[in-house]
Every structure is written in C-alpha cells, then in structure tokens.
PDB file of C-alpha atoms in Angstrom:
ATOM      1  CA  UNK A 102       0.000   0.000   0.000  1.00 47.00           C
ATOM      2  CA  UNK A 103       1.355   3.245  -1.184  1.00 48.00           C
ATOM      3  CA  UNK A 104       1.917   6.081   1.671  1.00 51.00           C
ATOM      4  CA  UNK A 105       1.375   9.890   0.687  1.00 57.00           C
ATOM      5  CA  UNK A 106       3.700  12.009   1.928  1.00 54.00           C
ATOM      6  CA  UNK A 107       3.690  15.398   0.498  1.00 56.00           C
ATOM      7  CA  UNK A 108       6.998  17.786   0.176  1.00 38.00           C
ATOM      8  CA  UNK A 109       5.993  20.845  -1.832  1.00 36.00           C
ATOM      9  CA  UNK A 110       5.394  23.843   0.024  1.00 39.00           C
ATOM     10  CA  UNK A 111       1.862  25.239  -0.494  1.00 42.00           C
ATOM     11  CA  UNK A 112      -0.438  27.960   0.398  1.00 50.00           C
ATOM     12  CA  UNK A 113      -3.245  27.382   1.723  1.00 52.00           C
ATOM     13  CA  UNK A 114      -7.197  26.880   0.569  1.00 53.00           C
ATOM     14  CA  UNK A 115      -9.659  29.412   0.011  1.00 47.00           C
ATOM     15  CA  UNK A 116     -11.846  29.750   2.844  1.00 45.00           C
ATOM     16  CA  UNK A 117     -14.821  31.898   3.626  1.00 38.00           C
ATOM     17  CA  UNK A 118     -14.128  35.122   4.772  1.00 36.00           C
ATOM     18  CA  UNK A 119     -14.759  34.459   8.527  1.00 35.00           C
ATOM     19  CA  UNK A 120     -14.631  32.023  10.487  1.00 41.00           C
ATOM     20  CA  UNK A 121     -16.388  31.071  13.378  1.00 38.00           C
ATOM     21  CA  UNK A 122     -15.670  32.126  17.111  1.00 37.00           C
ATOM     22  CA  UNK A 123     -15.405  29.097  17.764  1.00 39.00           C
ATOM     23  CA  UNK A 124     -12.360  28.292  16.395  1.00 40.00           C
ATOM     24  CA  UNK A 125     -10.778  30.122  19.811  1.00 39.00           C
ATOM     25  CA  UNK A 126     -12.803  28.038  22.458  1.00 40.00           C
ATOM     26  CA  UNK A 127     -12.960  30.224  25.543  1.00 37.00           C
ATOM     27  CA  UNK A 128     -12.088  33.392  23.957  1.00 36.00           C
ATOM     28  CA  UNK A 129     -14.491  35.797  23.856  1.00 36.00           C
ATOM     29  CA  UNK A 130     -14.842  37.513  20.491  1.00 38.00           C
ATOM     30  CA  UNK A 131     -12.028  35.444  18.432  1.00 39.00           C
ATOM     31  CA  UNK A 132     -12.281  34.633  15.313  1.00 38.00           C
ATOM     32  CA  UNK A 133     -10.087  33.519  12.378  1.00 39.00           C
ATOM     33  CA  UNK A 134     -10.636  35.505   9.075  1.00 37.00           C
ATOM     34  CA  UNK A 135      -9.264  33.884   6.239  1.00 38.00           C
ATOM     35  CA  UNK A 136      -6.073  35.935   4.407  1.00 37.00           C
ATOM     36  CA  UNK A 137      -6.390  37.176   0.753  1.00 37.00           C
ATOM     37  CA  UNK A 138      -4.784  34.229  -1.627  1.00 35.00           C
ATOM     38  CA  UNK A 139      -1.327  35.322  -1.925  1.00 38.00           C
ATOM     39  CA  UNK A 140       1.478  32.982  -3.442  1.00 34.00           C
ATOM     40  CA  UNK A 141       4.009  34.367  -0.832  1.00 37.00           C
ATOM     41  CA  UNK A 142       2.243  32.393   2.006  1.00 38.00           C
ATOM     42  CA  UNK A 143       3.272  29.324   0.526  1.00 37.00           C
ATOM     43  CA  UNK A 144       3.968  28.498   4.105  1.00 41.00           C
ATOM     44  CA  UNK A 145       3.859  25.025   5.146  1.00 43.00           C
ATOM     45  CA  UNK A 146       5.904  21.882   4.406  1.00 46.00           C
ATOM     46  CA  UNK A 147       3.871  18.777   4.383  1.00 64.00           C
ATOM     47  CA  UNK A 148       6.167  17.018   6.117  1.00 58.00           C
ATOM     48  CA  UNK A 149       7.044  18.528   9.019  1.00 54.00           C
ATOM     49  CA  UNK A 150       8.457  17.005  12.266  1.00 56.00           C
ATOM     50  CA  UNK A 151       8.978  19.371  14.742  1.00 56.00           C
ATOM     51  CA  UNK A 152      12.576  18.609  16.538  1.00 55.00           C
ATOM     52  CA  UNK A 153      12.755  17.064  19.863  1.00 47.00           C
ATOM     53  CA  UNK A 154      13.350  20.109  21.924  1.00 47.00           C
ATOM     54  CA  UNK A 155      13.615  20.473  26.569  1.00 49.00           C
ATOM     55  CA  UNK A 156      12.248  23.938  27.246  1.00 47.00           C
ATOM     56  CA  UNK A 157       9.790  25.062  29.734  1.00 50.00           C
ATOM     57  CA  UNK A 158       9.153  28.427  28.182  1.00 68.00           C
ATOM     58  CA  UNK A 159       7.908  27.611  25.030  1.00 86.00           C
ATOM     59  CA  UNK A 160       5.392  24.702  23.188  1.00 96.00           C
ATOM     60  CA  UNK A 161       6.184  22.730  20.307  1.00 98.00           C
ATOM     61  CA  UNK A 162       3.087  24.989  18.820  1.00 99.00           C
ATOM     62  CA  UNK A 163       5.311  28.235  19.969  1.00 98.00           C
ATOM     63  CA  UNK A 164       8.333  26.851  18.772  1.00 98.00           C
ATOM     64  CA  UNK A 165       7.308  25.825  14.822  1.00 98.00           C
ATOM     65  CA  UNK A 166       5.582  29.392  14.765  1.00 98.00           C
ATOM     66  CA  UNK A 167       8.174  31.474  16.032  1.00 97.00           C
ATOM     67  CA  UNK A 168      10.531  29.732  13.664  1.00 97.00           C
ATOM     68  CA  UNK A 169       8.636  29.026  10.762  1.00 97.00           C
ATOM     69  CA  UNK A 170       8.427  33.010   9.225  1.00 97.00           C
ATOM     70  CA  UNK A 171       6.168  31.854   6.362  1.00 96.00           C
ATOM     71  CA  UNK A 172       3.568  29.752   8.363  1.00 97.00           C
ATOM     72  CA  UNK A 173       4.011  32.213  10.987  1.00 98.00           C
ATOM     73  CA  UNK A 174       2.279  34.933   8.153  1.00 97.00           C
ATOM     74  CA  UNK A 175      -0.196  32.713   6.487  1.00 97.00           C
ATOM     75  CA  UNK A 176      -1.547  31.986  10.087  1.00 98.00           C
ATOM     76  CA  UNK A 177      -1.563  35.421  11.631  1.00 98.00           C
ATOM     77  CA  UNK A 178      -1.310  36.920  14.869  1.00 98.00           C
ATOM     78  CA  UNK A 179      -2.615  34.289  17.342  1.00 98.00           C
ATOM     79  CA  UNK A 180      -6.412  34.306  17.989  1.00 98.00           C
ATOM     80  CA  UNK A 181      -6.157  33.055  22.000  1.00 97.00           C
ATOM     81  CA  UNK A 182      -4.098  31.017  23.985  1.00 98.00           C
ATOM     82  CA  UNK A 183      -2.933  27.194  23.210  1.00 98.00           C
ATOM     83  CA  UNK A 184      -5.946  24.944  24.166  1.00 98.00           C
ATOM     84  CA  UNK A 185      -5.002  21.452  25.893  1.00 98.00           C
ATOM     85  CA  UNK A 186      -7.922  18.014  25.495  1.00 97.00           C
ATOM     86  CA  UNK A 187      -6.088  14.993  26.683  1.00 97.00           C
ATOM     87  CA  UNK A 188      -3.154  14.237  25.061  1.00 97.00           C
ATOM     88  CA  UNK A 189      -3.490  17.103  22.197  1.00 98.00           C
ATOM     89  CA  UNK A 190      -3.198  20.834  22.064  1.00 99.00           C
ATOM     90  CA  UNK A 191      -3.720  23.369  19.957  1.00 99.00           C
ATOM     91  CA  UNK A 192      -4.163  27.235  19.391  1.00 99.00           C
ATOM     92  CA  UNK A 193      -6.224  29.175  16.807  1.00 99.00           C
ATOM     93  CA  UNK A 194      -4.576  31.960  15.015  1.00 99.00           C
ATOM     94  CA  UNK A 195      -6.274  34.703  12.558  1.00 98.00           C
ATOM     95  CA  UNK A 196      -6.214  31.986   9.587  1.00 98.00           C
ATOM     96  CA  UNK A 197      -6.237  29.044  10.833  1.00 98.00           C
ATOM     97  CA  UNK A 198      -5.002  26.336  13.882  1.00 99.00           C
ATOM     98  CA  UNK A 199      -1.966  24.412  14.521  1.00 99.00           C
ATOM     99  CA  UNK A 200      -2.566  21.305  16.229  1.00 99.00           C
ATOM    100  CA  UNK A 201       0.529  18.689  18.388  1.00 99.00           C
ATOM    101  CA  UNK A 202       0.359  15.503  19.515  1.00 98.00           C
ATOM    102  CA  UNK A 203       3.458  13.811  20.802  1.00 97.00           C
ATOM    103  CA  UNK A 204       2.877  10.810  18.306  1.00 97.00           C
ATOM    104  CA  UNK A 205       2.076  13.390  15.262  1.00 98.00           C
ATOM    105  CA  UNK A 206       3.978  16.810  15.971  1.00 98.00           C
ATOM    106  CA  UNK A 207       2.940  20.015  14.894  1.00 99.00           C
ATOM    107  CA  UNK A 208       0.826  20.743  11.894  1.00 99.00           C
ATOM    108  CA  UNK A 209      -1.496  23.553  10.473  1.00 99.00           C
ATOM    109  CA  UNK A 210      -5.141  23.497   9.343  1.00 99.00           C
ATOM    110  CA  UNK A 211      -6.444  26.493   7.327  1.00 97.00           C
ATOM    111  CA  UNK A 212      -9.669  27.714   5.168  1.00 97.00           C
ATOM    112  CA  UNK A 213     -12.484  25.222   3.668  1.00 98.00           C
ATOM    113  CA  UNK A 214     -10.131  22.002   5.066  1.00 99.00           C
ATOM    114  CA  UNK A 215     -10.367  23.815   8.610  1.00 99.00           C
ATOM    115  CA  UNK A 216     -14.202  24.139   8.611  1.00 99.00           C
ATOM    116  CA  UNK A 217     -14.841  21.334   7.305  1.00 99.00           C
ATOM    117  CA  UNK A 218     -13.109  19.569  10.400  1.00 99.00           C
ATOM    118  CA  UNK A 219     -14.539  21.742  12.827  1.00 99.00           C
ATOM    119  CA  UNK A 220     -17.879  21.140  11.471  1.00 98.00           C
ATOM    120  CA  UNK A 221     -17.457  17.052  11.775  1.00 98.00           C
ATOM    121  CA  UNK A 222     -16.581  17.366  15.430  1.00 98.00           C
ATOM    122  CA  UNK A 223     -12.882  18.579  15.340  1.00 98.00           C
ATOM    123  CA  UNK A 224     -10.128  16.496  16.502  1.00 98.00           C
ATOM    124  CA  UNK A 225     -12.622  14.325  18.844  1.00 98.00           C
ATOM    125  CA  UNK A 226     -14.070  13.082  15.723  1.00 98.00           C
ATOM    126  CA  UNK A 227     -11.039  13.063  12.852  1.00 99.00           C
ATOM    127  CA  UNK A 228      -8.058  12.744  15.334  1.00 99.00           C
ATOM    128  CA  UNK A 229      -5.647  15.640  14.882  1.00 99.00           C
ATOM    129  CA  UNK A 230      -3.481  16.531  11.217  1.00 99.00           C
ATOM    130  CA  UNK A 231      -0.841  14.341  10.398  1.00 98.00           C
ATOM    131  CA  UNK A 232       0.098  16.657   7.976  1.00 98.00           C
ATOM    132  CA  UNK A 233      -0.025  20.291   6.967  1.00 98.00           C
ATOM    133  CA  UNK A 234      -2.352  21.088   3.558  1.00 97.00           C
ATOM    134  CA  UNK A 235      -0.619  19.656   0.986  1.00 97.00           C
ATOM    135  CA  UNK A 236      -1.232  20.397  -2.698  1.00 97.00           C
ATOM    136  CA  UNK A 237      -2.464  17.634  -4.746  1.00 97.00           C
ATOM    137  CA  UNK A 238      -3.367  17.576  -8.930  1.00 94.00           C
ATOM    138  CA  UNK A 239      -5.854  19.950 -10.305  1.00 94.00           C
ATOM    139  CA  UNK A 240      -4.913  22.667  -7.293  1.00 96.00           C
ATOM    140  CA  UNK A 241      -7.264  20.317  -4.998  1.00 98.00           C
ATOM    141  CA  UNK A 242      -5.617  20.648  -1.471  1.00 98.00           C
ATOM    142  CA  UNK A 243      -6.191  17.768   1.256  1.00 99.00           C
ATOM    143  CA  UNK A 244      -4.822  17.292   4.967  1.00 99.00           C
ATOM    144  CA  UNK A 245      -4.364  13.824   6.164  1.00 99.00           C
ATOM    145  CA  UNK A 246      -5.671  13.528   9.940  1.00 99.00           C
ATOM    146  CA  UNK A 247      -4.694   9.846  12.581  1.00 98.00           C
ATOM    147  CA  UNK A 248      -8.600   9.634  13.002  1.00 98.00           C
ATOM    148  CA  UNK A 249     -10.206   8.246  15.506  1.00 98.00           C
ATOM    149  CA  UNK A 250     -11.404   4.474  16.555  1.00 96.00           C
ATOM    150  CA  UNK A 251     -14.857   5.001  14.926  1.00 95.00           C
ATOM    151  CA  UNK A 252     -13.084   6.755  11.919  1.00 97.00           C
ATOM    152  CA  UNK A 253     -10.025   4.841  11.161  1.00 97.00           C
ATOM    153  CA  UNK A 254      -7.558   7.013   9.182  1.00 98.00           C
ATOM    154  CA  UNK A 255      -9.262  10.295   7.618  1.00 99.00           C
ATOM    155  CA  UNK A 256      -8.201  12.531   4.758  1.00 99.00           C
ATOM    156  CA  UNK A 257     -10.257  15.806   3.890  1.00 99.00           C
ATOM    157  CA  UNK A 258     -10.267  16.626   0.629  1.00 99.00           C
ATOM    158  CA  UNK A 259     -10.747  20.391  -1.278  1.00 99.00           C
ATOM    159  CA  UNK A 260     -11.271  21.360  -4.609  1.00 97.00           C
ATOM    160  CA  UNK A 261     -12.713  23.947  -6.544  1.00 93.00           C
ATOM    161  CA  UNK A 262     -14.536  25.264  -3.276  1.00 94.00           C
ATOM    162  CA  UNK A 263     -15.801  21.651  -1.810  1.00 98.00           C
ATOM    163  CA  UNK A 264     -14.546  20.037   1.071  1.00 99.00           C
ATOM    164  CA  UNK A 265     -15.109  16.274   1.529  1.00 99.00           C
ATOM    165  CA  UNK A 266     -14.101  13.697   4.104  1.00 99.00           C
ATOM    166  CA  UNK A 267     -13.104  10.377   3.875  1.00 99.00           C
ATOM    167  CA  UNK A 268     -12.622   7.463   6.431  1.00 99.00           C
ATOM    168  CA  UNK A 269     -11.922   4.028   7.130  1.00 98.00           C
ATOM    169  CA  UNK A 270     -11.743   1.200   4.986  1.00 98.00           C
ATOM    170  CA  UNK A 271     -13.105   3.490   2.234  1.00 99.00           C
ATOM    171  CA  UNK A 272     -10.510   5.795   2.764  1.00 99.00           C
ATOM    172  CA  UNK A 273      -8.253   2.721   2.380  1.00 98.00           C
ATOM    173  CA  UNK A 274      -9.912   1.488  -0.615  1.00 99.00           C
ATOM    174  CA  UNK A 275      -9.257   4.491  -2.596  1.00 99.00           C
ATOM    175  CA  UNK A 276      -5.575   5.038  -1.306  1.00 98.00           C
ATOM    176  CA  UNK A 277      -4.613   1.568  -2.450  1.00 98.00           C
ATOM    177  CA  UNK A 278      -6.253   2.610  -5.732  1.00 98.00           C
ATOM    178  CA  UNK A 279      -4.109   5.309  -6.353  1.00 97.00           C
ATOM    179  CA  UNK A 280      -5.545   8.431  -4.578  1.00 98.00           C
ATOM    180  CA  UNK A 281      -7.459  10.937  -7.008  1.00 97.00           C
ATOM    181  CA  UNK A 282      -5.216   9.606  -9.686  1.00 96.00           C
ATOM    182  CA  UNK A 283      -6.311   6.393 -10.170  1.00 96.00           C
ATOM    183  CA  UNK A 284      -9.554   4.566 -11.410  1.00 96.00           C
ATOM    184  CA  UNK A 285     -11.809   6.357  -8.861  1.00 97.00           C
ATOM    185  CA  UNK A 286     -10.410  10.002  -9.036  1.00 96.00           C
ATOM    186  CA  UNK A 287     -11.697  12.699  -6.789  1.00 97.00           C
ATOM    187  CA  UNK A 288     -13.891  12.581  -4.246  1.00 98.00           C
ATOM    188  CA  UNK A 289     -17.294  14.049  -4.881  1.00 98.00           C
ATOM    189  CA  UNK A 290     -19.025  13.457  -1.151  1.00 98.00           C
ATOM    190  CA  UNK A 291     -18.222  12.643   2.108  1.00 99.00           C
ATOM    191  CA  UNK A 292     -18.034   9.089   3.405  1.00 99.00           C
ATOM    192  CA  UNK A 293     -21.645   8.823   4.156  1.00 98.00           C
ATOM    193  CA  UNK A 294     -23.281   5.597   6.172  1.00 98.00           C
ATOM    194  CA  UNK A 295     -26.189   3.649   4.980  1.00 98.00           C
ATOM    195  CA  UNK A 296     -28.237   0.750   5.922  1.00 98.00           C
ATOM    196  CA  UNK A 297     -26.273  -2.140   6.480  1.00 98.00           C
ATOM    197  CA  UNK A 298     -22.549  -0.546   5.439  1.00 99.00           C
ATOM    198  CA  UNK A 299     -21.101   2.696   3.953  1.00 99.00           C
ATOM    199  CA  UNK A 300     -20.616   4.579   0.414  1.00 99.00           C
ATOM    200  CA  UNK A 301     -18.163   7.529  -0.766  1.00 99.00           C
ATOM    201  CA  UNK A 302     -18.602   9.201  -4.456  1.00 99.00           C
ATOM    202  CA  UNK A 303     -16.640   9.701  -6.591  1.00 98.00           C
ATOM    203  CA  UNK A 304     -15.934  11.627 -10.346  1.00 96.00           C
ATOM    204  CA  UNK A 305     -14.247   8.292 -11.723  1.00 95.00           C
ATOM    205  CA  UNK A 306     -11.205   8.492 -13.967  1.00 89.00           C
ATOM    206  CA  UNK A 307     -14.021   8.400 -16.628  1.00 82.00           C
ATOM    207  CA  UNK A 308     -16.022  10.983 -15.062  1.00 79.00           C
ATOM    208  CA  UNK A 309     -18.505   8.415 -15.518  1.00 87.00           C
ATOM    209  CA  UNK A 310     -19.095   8.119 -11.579  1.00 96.00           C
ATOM    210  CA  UNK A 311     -17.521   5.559  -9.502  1.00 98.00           C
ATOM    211  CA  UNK A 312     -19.302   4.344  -6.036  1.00 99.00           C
ATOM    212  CA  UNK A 313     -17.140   2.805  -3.237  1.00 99.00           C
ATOM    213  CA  UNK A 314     -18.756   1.088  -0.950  1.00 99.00           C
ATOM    214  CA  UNK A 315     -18.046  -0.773   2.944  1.00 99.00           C
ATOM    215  CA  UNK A 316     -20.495  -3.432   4.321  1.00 99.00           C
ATOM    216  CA  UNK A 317     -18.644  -5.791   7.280  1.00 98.00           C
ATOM    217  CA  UNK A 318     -19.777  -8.795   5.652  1.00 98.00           C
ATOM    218  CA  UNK A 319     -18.249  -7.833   1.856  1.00 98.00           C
ATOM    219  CA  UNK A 320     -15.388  -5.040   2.832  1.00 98.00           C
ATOM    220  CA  UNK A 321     -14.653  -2.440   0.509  1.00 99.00           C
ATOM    221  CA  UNK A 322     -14.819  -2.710  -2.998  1.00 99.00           C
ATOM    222  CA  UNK A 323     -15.506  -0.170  -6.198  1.00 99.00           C
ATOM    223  CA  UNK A 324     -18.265   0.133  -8.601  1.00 98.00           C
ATOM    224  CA  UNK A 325     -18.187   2.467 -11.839  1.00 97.00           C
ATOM    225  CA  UNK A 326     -20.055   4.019 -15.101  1.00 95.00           C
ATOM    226  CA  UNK A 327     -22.377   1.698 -16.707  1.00 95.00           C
ATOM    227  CA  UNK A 328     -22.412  -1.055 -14.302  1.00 97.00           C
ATOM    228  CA  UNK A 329     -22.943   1.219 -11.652  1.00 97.00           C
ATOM    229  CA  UNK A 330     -25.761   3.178 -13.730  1.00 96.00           C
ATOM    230  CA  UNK A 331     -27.297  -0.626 -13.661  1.00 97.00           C
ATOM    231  CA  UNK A 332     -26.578  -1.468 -10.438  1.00 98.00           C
ATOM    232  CA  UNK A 333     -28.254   1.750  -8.603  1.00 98.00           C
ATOM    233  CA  UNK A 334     -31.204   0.748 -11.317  1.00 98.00           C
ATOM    234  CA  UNK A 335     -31.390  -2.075  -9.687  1.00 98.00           C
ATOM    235  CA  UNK A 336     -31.690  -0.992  -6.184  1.00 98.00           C
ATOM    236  CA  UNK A 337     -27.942  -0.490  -5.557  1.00 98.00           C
ATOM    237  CA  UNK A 338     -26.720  -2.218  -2.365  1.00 98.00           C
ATOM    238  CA  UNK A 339     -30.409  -1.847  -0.710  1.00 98.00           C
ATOM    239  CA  UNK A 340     -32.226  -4.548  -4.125  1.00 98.00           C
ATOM    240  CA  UNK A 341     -31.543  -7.677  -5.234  1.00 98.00           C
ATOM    241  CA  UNK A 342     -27.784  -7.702  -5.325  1.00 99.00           C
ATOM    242  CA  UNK A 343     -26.494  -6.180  -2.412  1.00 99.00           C
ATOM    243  CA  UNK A 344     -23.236  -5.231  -1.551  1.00 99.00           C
ATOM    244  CA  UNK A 345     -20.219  -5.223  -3.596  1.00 99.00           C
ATOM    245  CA  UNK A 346     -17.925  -8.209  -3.236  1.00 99.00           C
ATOM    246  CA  UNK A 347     -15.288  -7.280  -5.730  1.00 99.00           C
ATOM    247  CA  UNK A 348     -13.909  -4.532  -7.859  1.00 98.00           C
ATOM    248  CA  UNK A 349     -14.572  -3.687 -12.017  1.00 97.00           C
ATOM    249  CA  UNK A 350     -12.793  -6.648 -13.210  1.00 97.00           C
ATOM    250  CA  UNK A 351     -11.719  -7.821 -16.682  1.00 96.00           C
ATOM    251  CA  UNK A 352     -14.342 -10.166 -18.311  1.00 95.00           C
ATOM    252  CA  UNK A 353     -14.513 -11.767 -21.790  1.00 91.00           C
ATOM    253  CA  UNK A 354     -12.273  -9.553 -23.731  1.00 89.00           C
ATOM    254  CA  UNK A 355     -12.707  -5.934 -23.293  1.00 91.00           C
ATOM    255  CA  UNK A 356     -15.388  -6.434 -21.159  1.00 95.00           C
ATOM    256  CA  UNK A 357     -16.046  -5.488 -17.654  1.00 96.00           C
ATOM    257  CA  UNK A 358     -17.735  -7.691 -14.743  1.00 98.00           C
ATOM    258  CA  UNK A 359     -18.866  -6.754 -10.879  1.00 98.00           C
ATOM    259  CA  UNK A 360     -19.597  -9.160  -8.377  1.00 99.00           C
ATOM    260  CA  UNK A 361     -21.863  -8.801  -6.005  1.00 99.00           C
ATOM    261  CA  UNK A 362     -23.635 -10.488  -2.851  1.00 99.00           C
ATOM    262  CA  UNK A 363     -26.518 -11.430  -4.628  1.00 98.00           C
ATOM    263  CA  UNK A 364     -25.144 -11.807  -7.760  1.00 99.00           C
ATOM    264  CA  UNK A 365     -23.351 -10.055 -11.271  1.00 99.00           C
ATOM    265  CA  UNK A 366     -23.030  -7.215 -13.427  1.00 99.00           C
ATOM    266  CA  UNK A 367     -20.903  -7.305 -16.764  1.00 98.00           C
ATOM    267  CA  UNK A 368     -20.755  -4.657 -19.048  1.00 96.00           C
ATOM    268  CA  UNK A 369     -19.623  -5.060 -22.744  1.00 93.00           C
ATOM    269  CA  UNK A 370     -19.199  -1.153 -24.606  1.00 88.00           C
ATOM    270  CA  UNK A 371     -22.408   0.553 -23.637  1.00 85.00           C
ATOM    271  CA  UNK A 372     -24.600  -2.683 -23.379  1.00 93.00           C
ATOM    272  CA  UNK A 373     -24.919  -4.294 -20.022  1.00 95.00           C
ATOM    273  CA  UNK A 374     -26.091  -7.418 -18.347  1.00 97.00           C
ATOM    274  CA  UNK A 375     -27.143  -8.915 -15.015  1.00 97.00           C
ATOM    275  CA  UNK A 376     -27.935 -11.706 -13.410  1.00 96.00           C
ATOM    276  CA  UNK A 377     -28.550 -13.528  -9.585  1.00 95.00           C
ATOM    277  CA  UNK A 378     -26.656 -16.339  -8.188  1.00 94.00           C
TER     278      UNK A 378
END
C-alpha cells in the first residue's frame, strides 16, 4: 500500500471570509478571518516534524511558529491562547489552527479544510493533522488527519470550493487505488453511512461516476459508469444484489464484470447485463 507524503510547500485553501468564534474556544470575540490568496504564504511543508526540543518556556506549537516566518504569516497573529484536550493541544490563530500531539507533531489546518473539520466534530471526531495542507493535482488541497477508533484514518479533501471527508476502509480502498489519480479520481461526497454498510462518491477516472462502498460482511470494494448506472437501477446495495464483493474486473475480452452479494453485473461497450446467483 502506497503512503502519501507530500513535500511541496503550499499555500493554503480558500476559505470563507470568517470564520467562526469558535475556532478560539474560551475566547471571547475570536475569530479567524481567512487571508487574501497570496502565493508568498506558501507556508507550510507537508512534512514537518517538529525537533525534539527540553524547554519550559515555550510549546512545540510556539516553537514551529516562532521559527517558521512563512507559516508564521499565512496563520496570523494568534487568535487566544494554546488549548489542551487529553493528550493534544492546539491554538487558533487569525487563519487558521496548529494542532501537536506527541505521536504526530505540529501541523497547520487552514480555510475550507479547517471548517470542514470543525464542522465534523474537530479532533474528537477526525483525530488531529498528520500533515499540513498539501497540494495535490488539479490545485485540490487535502490534509491527512490519525482519526479516531470510529473513523479509522481520515483525509479531507478540497477542490474547486468543496470540502469532503473520507474514512476508514473506504478511505483505504481508494488510497490503495491510487488516490485521485487512479480509477476512482476525486472525491465528490463525504463518506456517508447507509443501511447495512457505507458509500463515498466519486468523479471516476471516466467521469462516468464511480461508487465505493463498505459493508462488514463484503469489505470495501468499487463500482463504476455503466455497471454502476445498472446497479443503482437495480436498487444499488439496498435490491436484489447487495453489496459489492469485488472490484470492475476484466471479463470476456474488453469487457467489464462486478460481483456482487446477490449476484453479477458485466458490461460489454455501452450494453450491459445482469444476473442472480
């Protein structure tokens, strides 16, 4: 399984104007409001590990911003004081947060990617960044996050002014598939649950559509263009066939063949076919 690691420095998303007060818990009156796009604030490095340091008078948050001069502008003057839950801290700043854990170090959150997170519950929900905003193809920006139990590994996605979240075994899924460059492309909706499992959309590398889907009995497995535009015909995972059980696969020459609980899909040019076991 292939392990992103970004290394470009990057500035970060387009957010709204303002953000909420919330974003400074316990300060009255804070808020973060979201810095004109500027290339100069191409301020963080994906990678990031902040070095093993022994001071009492500063934080690891205090240290990467005092000596980081470019995320130190693209964040701002700081919003309130650093904020401690547990085992993680972090402080809000005019643009954005930086969050530490001693497992995952110090890393920044910013714009659409930041409200997005704070509007799924924050880091009690998606576990805290593992990474700053990154830059991926297209301008699309993402920020990988440890998750939680319930979530598994999380990565929120951004592109052309959507933010989308991803988790678990369907997060998984589509990094073992190659991320947004490979057969199910970008993200088009959060990881969303429904009876009996999960689903995520996605564009597709044909922008046909591609479905992946998460039940415990079948796991996670893909389903795309015309033998998903049967197979949500036919009820989708809720009718007659159920869950996926394996990816599009090869079948009888240039064809292309599904599997599923309850039985098959195949897919031949534009013509389909289906059947039950």
């Amino acid at each position: 399984m292939q392990h992103r690691h970004c290394r470009r420095m990057i500035a970060p998303t387009l957010g709204a104007a303002l953000l909420a007060a919330t974003l400074a818990p316990g300060v009255a009156g804070a808020t973060e409001t979201r810095a004109p796009s500027d290339a100069r604030l191409a301020a963080a490095i994906c990678d990031y590990q902040q070095e093993s340091t022994d001071t009492a008078q500063s934080s690891p948050i205090d240290e990467r911003y005092e000596s980081d001069a470019q995320l130190r502008e693209a964040l701002g003057e700081p919003a309130g004081p650093e904020q401690a839950e547990g085992d993680v801290r972090w402080r809000a700043y005019e643009n954005g947060r930086l969050y530490w854990t001693e497992e995952a170090g110090v890393h920044a959150v910013f714009g659409d990617i930041l409200a997005k997170f704070l509007d799924g519950g924050g880091h009690q929900t998606y576990g805290v960044p593992m990474t700053d905003e990154c830059e991926a193809q297209e301008g699309a920006r993402y920020n990988h996050f440890t998750g939680t139990d319930a979530t598994g590994r999380v990565s929120i996605y951004w592109r052309g002014g959507d933010a989308f979240a991803l988790t678990g075994q369907i997060r998984q899924h589509w990094e073992a598939s190659g991320w947004e460059r490979g057969t199910y492309g970008f993200p088009t909706g959060d990881t969303t649950d429904i009876e009996g499992g999960k689903v995520n959309e996605f564009e597709g590398d044909d922008t046909f559509g591609a479905n992946i889907y998460w039940s415990a009995n079948s796991g996670a497995h893909g389903v795309k263009g015309k033998i998903l535009e049967t197979y949500l015909e036919l009820g989708g995972p809720g009718g007659d066939l159920g869950f996926p059980t394996t990816d599009e696969k090869p079948w009888r020459g240039d064809g292309k063949r599904s599997n599923f609980q309850g039985g098959w899909i195949t897919r031949n040019g534009s013509e389909t076919d289906h059947g039950t076991w």
